Amino acid sequence: MSILSAVAQQLSFEHIYSLTLVSKRLHRLITPLLAQKVGLDTGASIPVITGEAFSALEIWGRWLDFIPPEEIHFVLSANTLQAIIQCVHVEAFFRPLQLSRAIDKVHIVLSASTCNIHTSAISAILDSGVRAFSAYQTDYSSHPSPTSGHFRLPNALSALGVYPHLQVFEPKAPLLFGPVYLPLTLQIINLSSITELLFPLGQLNLPVLPELDKLLRHIDVPGLRRLTMEGHIHIPALVDFLNRHPALENLHIGPRSVSRCATSQPYVPERSGALRRLQIIRAPLTYLSLLVGTSSWATPSRLCQLDALPDVSLPASEFVLYVSTILQGVVRLKWLFALSISFPQSIGQAQDVTFDLPGPCGDNDHQEKPFLHNVPYTCINQA
């Protein structure tokens, strides 16, 4: 075996591949050497970056002793011709995979300059039965971002495929929300069994998604349990989305989100029915005032973690109003374990900032307890 390995190391990629076709014994012995020669690491987590590594994918997938990795990372070229060839190799690798040999997690990095050639490769990855799929993007500045203007949603979705095994979808590439890929993005979301949907979040060099509330109206995932998003989210659209997704437990709205409130005063309805289900909320104050509310406390709550993010759209005076509203609202959240409030930089520069805190409360008139006595962990910090 050592002699065979030494000989194979001196051969070209094509000659090593020819050896794998001679017999089953040579196939089993030589195929791992071929993958090693082109830098294709066949461990539990595999990065696929070079052109030769993409070329070896299909050969490795046909290996008789092939064991699917737990995780695989693809970085596609910004060169159109190279990206086309790489997508062909990715599709050829995933198409033959059976569900019994499906790869658990797949991450792919796309290039905006080649934004119209990835559909078949993405479909092949999803058809193979992956559990988690993440798509990222490079070179934001080299191509006009599809999030920088209004996009048009399709009237109907063509059935490209159904993905019952997909549980986690991270569409972190802005081009997935452009006119070329939006139908596929919506189809992946609506024709799968995802429990976690993670939109782009917290990338300062990336504009937020406009009309995200319009996109939410086209999403219907009854089993969704975790959602992260950041963009222009009108409050009525958020309410409608929460009402249509009763299984949602973890909601994260990024600090750069815009709620489009028509008034500077906190909008405080009766406590949202979503608190019957939500356990973790991380959101700017304008959204928390909607979800927590103070008008009625008859609605039971399962909320155990509440993080108030610094709302970049609020001046210092309005920030104080919203914080006071939230503090008055959370005082009787029975299961709340952790409360975190992040103050924006503008609050540190403001003068005479005071908050209206609730007074002591108790089960009856003879038993008063300190404010937030029921919250074991409280954190106040400055962003």
CSV table of C-alpha atoms in Angstrom, one decimal:
chain,number,residue,atom,x,y,z
A,1,MET,CA,0.0,0.0,0.0
A,2,SER,CA,2.8,2.4,0.8
A,3,ILE,CA,4.5,1.7,-2.5
A,4,LEU,CA,1.2,2.3,-4.3
A,5,SER,CA,0.6,5.5,-2.5
A,6,ALA,CA,4.1,6.7,-3.4
A,7,VAL,CA,3.6,5.9,-7.0
A,8,ALA,CA,0.2,7.6,-7.2
A,9,GLN,CA,1.5,10.8,-5.6
A,10,GLN,CA,3.8,11.2,-8.7
A,11,LEU,CA,0.9,10.9,-11.2
A,12,SER,CA,-1.4,13.6,-12.6
A,13,PHE,CA,-5.0,13.9,-11.6
A,14,GLU,CA,-6.1,12.2,-14.9
A,15,HIS,CA,-3.8,9.3,-14.4
A,16,ILE,CA,-4.8,8.7,-10.8
A,17,TYR,CA,-8.5,8.8,-11.9
A,18,SER,CA,-7.7,6.2,-14.6
A,19,LEU,CA,-6.3,3.9,-11.9
A,20,THR,CA,-9.5,4.1,-9.9
A,21,LEU,CA,-11.3,2.5,-12.9
A,22,VAL,CA,-9.0,-0.5,-13.2
A,23,SER,CA,-10.5,-2.6,-10.4
A,24,LYS,CA,-12.6,-2.3,-7.3
A,25,ARG,CA,-9.5,-2.9,-5.2
A,26,LEU,CA,-7.6,-0.1,-6.8
A,27,HIS,CA,-10.7,2.1,-6.7
A,28,ARG,CA,-11.0,1.7,-3.0
A,29,LEU,CA,-7.3,2.4,-2.4
A,30,ILE,CA,-6.7,5.1,-4.9
A,31,THR,CA,-9.8,7.3,-4.6
A,32,PRO,CA,-8.8,8.8,-1.2
A,33,LEU,CA,-5.3,9.6,-2.6
A,34,LEU,CA,-6.9,11.4,-5.5
A,35,ALA,CA,-9.0,13.5,-3.1
A,36,GLN,CA,-6.0,14.3,-1.0
A,37,LYS,CA,-3.9,15.3,-4.0
A,38,VAL,CA,-6.4,18.0,-5.0
A,39,GLY,CA,-6.8,19.3,-1.4
A,40,LEU,CA,-10.2,17.7,-0.8
A,41,ASP,CA,-10.2,17.0,2.9
A,42,THR,CA,-12.6,14.0,3.5
A,43,GLY,CA,-13.1,14.7,7.2
A,44,ALA,CA,-16.3,15.6,9.1
A,45,SER,CA,-16.3,19.2,7.8
A,46,ILE,CA,-15.0,19.8,4.3
A,47,PRO,CA,-14.1,23.0,2.6
A,48,VAL,CA,-14.3,23.0,-1.2
A,49,ILE,CA,-12.6,26.0,-2.7
A,50,THR,CA,-10.2,25.2,-5.5
A,51,GLY,CA,-11.2,24.2,-9.0
A,52,GLU,CA,-9.5,20.8,-8.7
A,53,ALA,CA,-11.4,20.1,-5.5
A,54,PHE,CA,-14.7,20.7,-7.3
A,55,SER,CA,-13.5,18.4,-10.1
A,56,ALA,CA,-12.8,15.6,-7.5
A,57,LEU,CA,-16.3,15.9,-5.9
A,58,GLU,CA,-18.1,13.6,-8.3
A,59,ILE,CA,-15.3,11.0,-8.2
A,60,TRP,CA,-15.3,11.0,-4.4
A,61,GLY,CA,-19.1,10.7,-4.3
A,62,ARG,CA,-18.9,7.5,-6.4
A,63,TRP,CA,-16.3,6.0,-4.1
A,64,LEU,CA,-17.5,2.6,-2.9
A,65,ASP,CA,-16.5,3.3,0.6
A,66,PHE,CA,-18.0,6.9,0.5
A,67,ILE,CA,-19.2,8.2,3.9
A,68,PRO,CA,-21.1,11.5,3.7
A,69,PRO,CA,-19.4,14.3,5.8
A,70,GLU,CA,-21.4,16.0,8.4
A,71,GLU,CA,-20.8,19.4,6.9
A,72,ILE,CA,-19.5,20.8,3.6
A,73,HIS,CA,-18.6,24.4,2.5
A,74,PHE,CA,-18.5,25.6,-1.1
A,75,VAL,CA,-17.0,28.9,-2.2
A,76,LEU,CA,-17.9,29.6,-5.8
A,77,SER,CA,-15.7,31.6,-8.1
A,78,ALA,CA,-16.5,35.2,-9.2
A,79,ASN,CA,-15.5,34.2,-12.7
A,80,THR,CA,-18.6,33.3,-14.7
A,81,LEU,CA,-17.1,30.4,-16.6
A,82,GLN,CA,-15.4,28.9,-13.6
A,83,ALA,CA,-18.6,29.2,-11.5
A,84,ILE,CA,-20.6,27.4,-14.2
A,85,ILE,CA,-18.1,24.5,-14.2
A,86,GLN,CA,-18.1,24.4,-10.4
A,87,CYS,CA,-22.0,24.4,-10.3
A,88,VAL,CA,-21.9,21.4,-12.7
A,89,HIS,CA,-19.6,19.5,-10.4
A,90,VAL,CA,-21.7,20.4,-7.4
A,91,GLU,CA,-24.9,19.2,-9.1
A,92,ALA,CA,-23.2,16.0,-10.3
A,93,PHE,CA,-22.1,15.3,-6.7
A,94,PHE,CA,-25.4,15.8,-5.1
A,95,ARG,CA,-27.9,14.3,-7.6
A,96,PRO,CA,-26.9,10.7,-7.0
A,97,LEU,CA,-27.0,11.0,-3.2
A,98,GLN,CA,-29.8,9.1,-1.6
A,99,LEU,CA,-31.6,10.3,1.5
A,100,SER,CA,-29.8,7.5,3.5
A,101,ARG,CA,-26.5,9.2,2.7
A,102,ALA,CA,-27.6,12.8,2.8
A,103,ILE,CA,-25.1,15.4,4.1
A,104,ASP,CA,-26.3,17.2,7.3
A,105,LYS,CA,-25.2,20.8,6.6
A,106,VAL,CA,-24.3,22.6,3.4
A,107,HIS,CA,-22.9,26.1,3.2
A,108,ILE,CA,-22.4,27.9,-0.1
A,109,VAL,CA,-20.8,31.3,-0.8
A,110,LEU,CA,-22.1,32.9,-4.0
A,111,SER,CA,-20.8,35.7,-6.1
A,112,ALA,CA,-23.0,38.6,-7.1
A,113,SER,CA,-21.3,38.8,-10.4
A,114,THR,CA,-22.5,35.3,-11.4
A,115,CYS,CA,-26.0,35.6,-9.9
A,116,ASN,CA,-27.9,33.8,-12.7
A,117,ILE,CA,-26.2,30.4,-12.8
A,118,HIS,CA,-26.6,28.9,-9.3
A,119,THR,CA,-30.3,27.6,-9.4
A,120,SER,CA,-29.7,24.1,-10.6
A,121,ALA,CA,-26.8,23.5,-8.1
A,122,ILE,CA,-28.9,24.8,-5.2
A,123,SER,CA,-31.8,22.7,-6.2
A,124,ALA,CA,-29.6,19.6,-6.4
A,125,ILE,CA,-28.3,20.3,-2.9
A,126,LEU,CA,-31.8,20.6,-1.5
A,127,ASP,CA,-33.1,17.6,-3.4
A,128,SER,CA,-30.4,15.4,-1.7
A,129,GLY,CA,-32.1,15.8,1.7
A,130,VAL,CA,-29.8,18.1,3.5
A,131,ARG,CA,-31.1,19.2,7.0
A,132,ALA,CA,-29.5,22.7,7.1
A,133,PHE,CA,-28.7,25.0,4.1
A,134,SER,CA,-26.9,28.4,4.3
A,135,ALA,CA,-26.2,30.7,1.4
A,136,TYR,CA,-23.8,33.7,1.8
A,137,GLN,CA,-22.5,36.2,-0.7
A,138,THR,CA,-19.2,38.0,-1.5
A,139,ASP,CA,-18.4,41.2,-3.4
A,140,TYR,CA,-21.5,43.2,-2.3
A,141,SER,CA,-20.1,46.4,-3.9
A,142,SER,CA,-19.2,44.8,-7.3
A,143,HIS,CA,-22.8,44.3,-8.2
A,144,PRO,CA,-25.9,46.4,-7.4
A,145,SER,CA,-27.5,44.9,-4.3
A,146,PRO,CA,-31.1,43.6,-5.0
A,147,THR,CA,-32.0,44.9,-1.5
A,148,SER,CA,-31.2,48.5,-2.5
A,149,GLY,CA,-34.5,49.0,-4.3
A,150,HIS,CA,-38.1,47.6,-4.5
A,151,PHE,CA,-38.4,44.0,-5.6
A,152,ARG,CA,-41.5,42.5,-7.3
A,153,LEU,CA,-42.9,39.3,-5.8
A,154,PRO,CA,-44.0,36.6,-8.2
A,155,ASN,CA,-47.7,36.1,-8.6
A,156,ALA,CA,-47.3,32.3,-8.4
A,157,LEU,CA,-44.6,29.8,-7.6
A,158,SER,CA,-43.7,27.0,-10.0
A,159,ALA,CA,-43.1,23.7,-8.3
A,160,LEU,CA,-39.3,23.2,-8.7
A,161,GLY,CA,-39.2,20.7,-5.8
A,162,VAL,CA,-40.3,19.9,-2.3
A,163,TYR,CA,-37.8,19.7,0.6
A,164,PRO,CA,-39.4,17.8,3.5
A,165,HIS,CA,-36.0,17.1,5.2
A,166,LEU,CA,-34.8,20.8,5.3
A,167,GLN,CA,-35.1,22.1,8.9
A,168,VAL,CA,-32.8,25.2,8.9
A,169,PHE,CA,-32.5,27.7,6.1
A,170,GLU,CA,-30.2,30.7,6.2
A,171,PRO,CA,-30.6,32.9,3.1
A,172,LYS,CA,-27.8,35.3,4.1
A,173,ALA,CA,-27.0,36.3,0.4
A,174,PRO,CA,-28.8,39.5,-0.6
A,175,LEU,CA,-29.0,38.2,-4.2
A,176,LEU,CA,-31.5,35.5,-3.1
A,177,PHE,CA,-34.0,38.3,-2.6
A,178,GLY,CA,-33.5,39.8,-6.1
A,179,PRO,CA,-35.7,39.1,-9.1
A,180,VAL,CA,-33.7,36.1,-10.3
A,181,TYR,CA,-33.7,34.0,-7.1
A,182,LEU,CA,-36.7,35.3,-5.2
A,183,PRO,CA,-39.1,32.6,-6.5
A,184,LEU,CA,-36.7,29.9,-5.5
A,185,THR,CA,-36.1,31.5,-2.1
A,186,LEU,CA,-39.8,31.6,-1.4
A,187,GLN,CA,-40.3,28.1,-2.6
A,188,ILE,CA,-37.5,26.7,-0.4
A,189,ILE,CA,-39.2,28.4,2.6
A,190,ASN,CA,-42.8,27.4,1.8
A,191,LEU,CA,-42.2,23.9,0.4
A,192,SER,CA,-40.0,22.6,3.2
A,193,SER,CA,-40.3,21.6,6.9
A,194,ILE,CA,-38.0,24.3,8.2
A,195,THR,CA,-38.2,25.1,11.9
A,196,GLU,CA,-35.5,27.9,11.7
A,197,LEU,CA,-35.4,30.7,9.2
A,198,LEU,CA,-32.5,33.1,9.6
A,199,PHE,CA,-32.6,36.2,7.3
A,200,PRO,CA,-29.5,38.5,7.0
A,201,LEU,CA,-28.8,40.2,10.3
A,202,GLY,CA,-26.2,42.5,11.8
A,203,GLN,CA,-24.1,43.1,8.7
A,204,LEU,CA,-23.2,46.8,8.8
A,205,ASN,CA,-21.8,46.9,5.3
A,206,LEU,CA,-25.1,45.5,4.0
A,207,PRO,CA,-28.3,47.5,3.5
A,208,VAL,CA,-31.4,46.1,5.3
A,209,LEU,CA,-34.1,44.4,3.3
A,210,PRO,CA,-36.7,46.8,2.1
A,211,GLU,CA,-40.3,45.7,2.1
A,212,LEU,CA,-39.5,42.8,4.4
A,213,ASP,CA,-43.1,43.0,5.7
A,214,LYS,CA,-44.3,42.4,2.1
A,215,LEU,CA,-42.1,39.3,1.9
A,216,LEU,CA,-43.5,38.0,5.2
A,217,ARG,CA,-47.0,38.0,3.8
A,218,HIS,CA,-45.8,35.4,1.3
A,219,ILE,CA,-44.3,33.1,3.9
A,220,ASP,CA,-46.4,30.3,5.4
A,221,VAL,CA,-44.4,27.8,7.6
A,222,PRO,CA,-46.7,26.4,10.3
A,223,GLY,CA,-43.8,24.6,12.1
A,224,LEU,CA,-41.5,27.6,12.3
A,225,ARG,CA,-40.0,27.9,15.7
A,226,ARG,CA,-37.1,30.4,15.3
A,227,LEU,CA,-37.0,33.5,13.1
A,228,THR,CA,-34.3,36.2,12.8
A,229,MET,CA,-34.7,39.2,10.5
A,230,GLU,CA,-33.8,42.8,10.0
A,231,GLY,CA,-35.4,45.3,7.7
A,232,HIS,CA,-38.5,47.4,7.1
A,233,ILE,CA,-41.2,45.6,9.0
A,234,HIS,CA,-44.5,47.3,9.4
A,235,ILE,CA,-46.1,46.4,12.7
A,236,PRO,CA,-49.5,45.1,11.3
A,237,ALA,CA,-47.5,42.8,9.0
A,238,LEU,CA,-45.6,41.5,12.0
A,239,VAL,CA,-48.8,40.9,13.9
A,240,ASP,CA,-50.3,39.0,10.9
A,241,PHE,CA,-47.2,36.9,10.6
A,242,LEU,CA,-47.1,35.9,14.3
A,243,ASN,CA,-50.8,35.0,14.2
A,244,ARG,CA,-50.1,32.7,11.2
A,245,HIS,CA,-47.2,30.9,12.9
A,246,PRO,CA,-48.4,29.6,16.3
A,247,ALA,CA,-45.3,27.4,16.8
A,248,LEU,CA,-42.9,30.3,16.8
A,249,GLU,CA,-40.9,30.4,20.1
A,250,ASN,CA,-37.7,32.4,19.3
A,251,LEU,CA,-38.0,35.9,17.6
A,252,HIS,CA,-35.0,38.1,16.8
A,253,ILE,CA,-35.6,41.4,15.1
A,254,GLY,CA,-32.3,43.3,14.3
A,255,PRO,CA,-31.7,46.8,15.7
A,256,ARG,CA,-31.7,48.4,12.3
A,257,SER,CA,-35.2,47.4,11.6
A,258,VAL,CA,-37.8,50.1,10.9
A,259,SER,CA,-41.3,49.7,12.3
A,260,ARG,CA,-42.8,52.7,10.5
A,261,CYS,CA,-44.7,54.0,13.5
A,262,ALA,CA,-46.9,56.9,12.6
A,263,THR,CA,-46.6,58.5,16.0
A,264,SER,CA,-43.6,59.2,18.3
A,265,GLN,CA,-45.6,57.9,21.3
A,266,PRO,CA,-45.3,54.2,22.2
A,267,TYR,CA,-48.0,52.1,20.5
A,268,VAL,CA,-49.3,49.9,23.4
A,269,PRO,CA,-52.2,47.6,22.6
A,270,GLU,CA,-53.4,44.8,24.8
A,271,ARG,CA,-50.7,42.3,25.3
A,272,SER,CA,-50.1,40.4,22.0
A,273,GLY,CA,-51.4,36.8,21.9
A,274,ALA,CA,-48.0,35.8,20.5
A,275,LEU,CA,-46.8,35.9,24.1
A,276,ARG,CA,-48.7,32.7,24.7
A,277,ARG,CA,-46.0,31.0,22.7
A,278,LEU,CA,-42.9,33.1,22.4
A,279,GLN,CA,-40.2,32.2,24.9
A,280,ILE,CA,-37.3,34.4,23.6
A,281,ILE,CA,-37.6,37.9,22.1
A,282,ARG,CA,-34.8,40.1,21.0
A,283,ALA,CA,-36.0,43.2,19.3
A,284,PRO,CA,-35.9,47.0,19.2
A,285,LEU,CA,-38.2,48.8,21.7
A,286,THR,CA,-40.7,49.9,19.1
A,287,TYR,CA,-41.5,46.2,18.5
A,288,LEU,CA,-41.3,45.1,22.1
A,289,SER,CA,-44.0,47.7,23.1
A,290,LEU,CA,-46.3,45.9,20.7
A,291,LEU,CA,-45.5,42.4,21.8
A,292,VAL,CA,-45.4,43.1,25.6
A,293,GLY,CA,-48.1,45.8,25.9
A,294,THR,CA,-49.6,46.9,29.2
A,295,SER,CA,-53.3,47.3,28.7
A,296,SER,CA,-54.3,43.8,29.7
A,297,TRP,CA,-52.5,41.2,31.7
A,298,ALA,CA,-55.0,38.4,31.4
A,299,THR,CA,-53.1,36.8,28.6
A,300,PRO,CA,-50.7,34.2,30.0
A,301,SER,CA,-47.1,34.4,28.9
A,302,ARG,CA,-44.3,31.8,28.5
A,303,LEU,CA,-41.6,34.5,27.9
A,304,CYS,CA,-38.4,33.6,29.7
A,305,GLN,CA,-35.8,35.9,27.9
A,306,LEU,CA,-36.4,39.5,26.8
A,307,ASP,CA,-33.6,41.6,25.1
A,308,ALA,CA,-34.4,45.2,24.3
A,309,LEU,CA,-32.0,46.1,21.5
A,310,PRO,CA,-30.8,49.7,20.8
A,311,ASP,CA,-33.4,51.2,18.5
A,312,VAL,CA,-31.4,53.4,16.0
A,313,SER,CA,-34.6,55.1,14.9
A,314,LEU,CA,-35.5,56.6,18.3
A,315,PRO,CA,-34.1,59.9,19.7
A,316,ALA,CA,-33.2,59.9,23.4
A,317,SER,CA,-36.6,61.4,24.6
A,318,GLU,CA,-38.6,58.7,22.8
A,319,PHE,CA,-36.3,56.0,23.9
A,320,VAL,CA,-37.0,56.9,27.5
A,321,LEU,CA,-40.8,56.6,26.9
A,322,TYR,CA,-40.4,53.1,25.3
A,323,VAL,CA,-38.1,51.9,28.1
A,324,SER,CA,-40.6,53.0,30.8
A,325,THR,CA,-43.4,51.3,28.9
A,326,ILE,CA,-41.5,48.0,28.7
A,327,LEU,CA,-40.5,48.1,32.3
A,328,GLN,CA,-44.0,48.6,33.4
A,329,GLY,CA,-45.1,45.7,31.1
A,330,VAL,CA,-42.6,43.1,32.1
A,331,VAL,CA,-43.1,43.4,35.9
A,332,ARG,CA,-45.8,40.7,35.9
A,333,LEU,CA,-44.3,38.3,33.3
A,334,LYS,CA,-44.4,35.2,35.5
A,335,TRP,CA,-41.7,33.1,33.8
A,336,LEU,CA,-39.3,35.8,32.8
A,337,PHE,CA,-35.8,34.7,33.7
A,338,ALA,CA,-33.5,37.2,31.9
A,339,LEU,CA,-34.1,40.9,31.0
A,340,SER,CA,-31.5,42.9,29.0
A,341,ILE,CA,-31.7,46.5,27.8
A,342,SER,CA,-29.1,48.0,25.5
A,343,PHE,CA,-28.9,51.8,25.5
A,344,PRO,CA,-27.8,53.5,22.3
A,345,GLN,CA,-24.9,56.0,22.3
A,346,SER,CA,-27.3,58.9,22.2
A,347,ILE,CA,-28.6,58.2,25.7
A,348,GLY,CA,-25.1,58.7,27.2
A,349,GLN,CA,-25.0,62.2,25.7
A,350,ALA,CA,-28.5,63.2,26.8
A,351,GLN,CA,-29.1,65.2,29.9
A,352,ASP,CA,-31.9,64.8,32.5
A,353,VAL,CA,-32.9,61.3,31.4
A,354,THR,CA,-35.3,59.7,33.8
A,355,PHE,CA,-37.4,56.6,33.6
A,356,ASP,CA,-40.8,56.0,35.0
A,357,LEU,CA,-40.4,52.8,37.0
A,358,PRO,CA,-43.2,50.8,38.5
A,359,GLY,CA,-43.5,50.8,42.3
A,360,PRO,CA,-43.3,47.7,44.5
A,361,CYS,CA,-45.8,45.0,43.8
A,362,GLY,CA,-47.2,42.1,45.7
A,363,ASP,CA,-49.8,39.4,45.7
A,364,ASN,CA,-51.9,41.5,48.0
A,365,ASP,CA,-51.9,44.9,49.8
A,366,HIS,CA,-50.0,43.4,52.8
A,367,GLN,CA,-47.1,41.9,50.8
A,368,GLU,CA,-45.0,44.2,48.7
A,369,LYS,CA,-41.9,43.1,46.7
A,370,PRO,CA,-39.2,45.1,45.0
A,371,PHE,CA,-39.4,46.0,41.4
A,372,LEU,CA,-38.5,43.1,39.1
A,373,HIS,CA,-38.1,40.8,42.0
A,374,ASN,CA,-39.2,37.9,39.8
A,375,VAL,CA,-36.4,38.3,37.2
A,376,PRO,CA,-33.2,36.5,38.4
A,377,TYR,CA,-31.0,38.1,35.7
A,378,THR,CA,-31.1,41.7,34.7
A,379,CYS,CA,-28.5,43.4,32.5
A,380,ILE,CA,-28.4,47.1,31.4
A,381,ASN,CA,-25.6,48.1,29.0
A,382,GLN,CA,-24.7,50.6,26.4
A,383,ALA,CA,-24.3,49.5,22.8
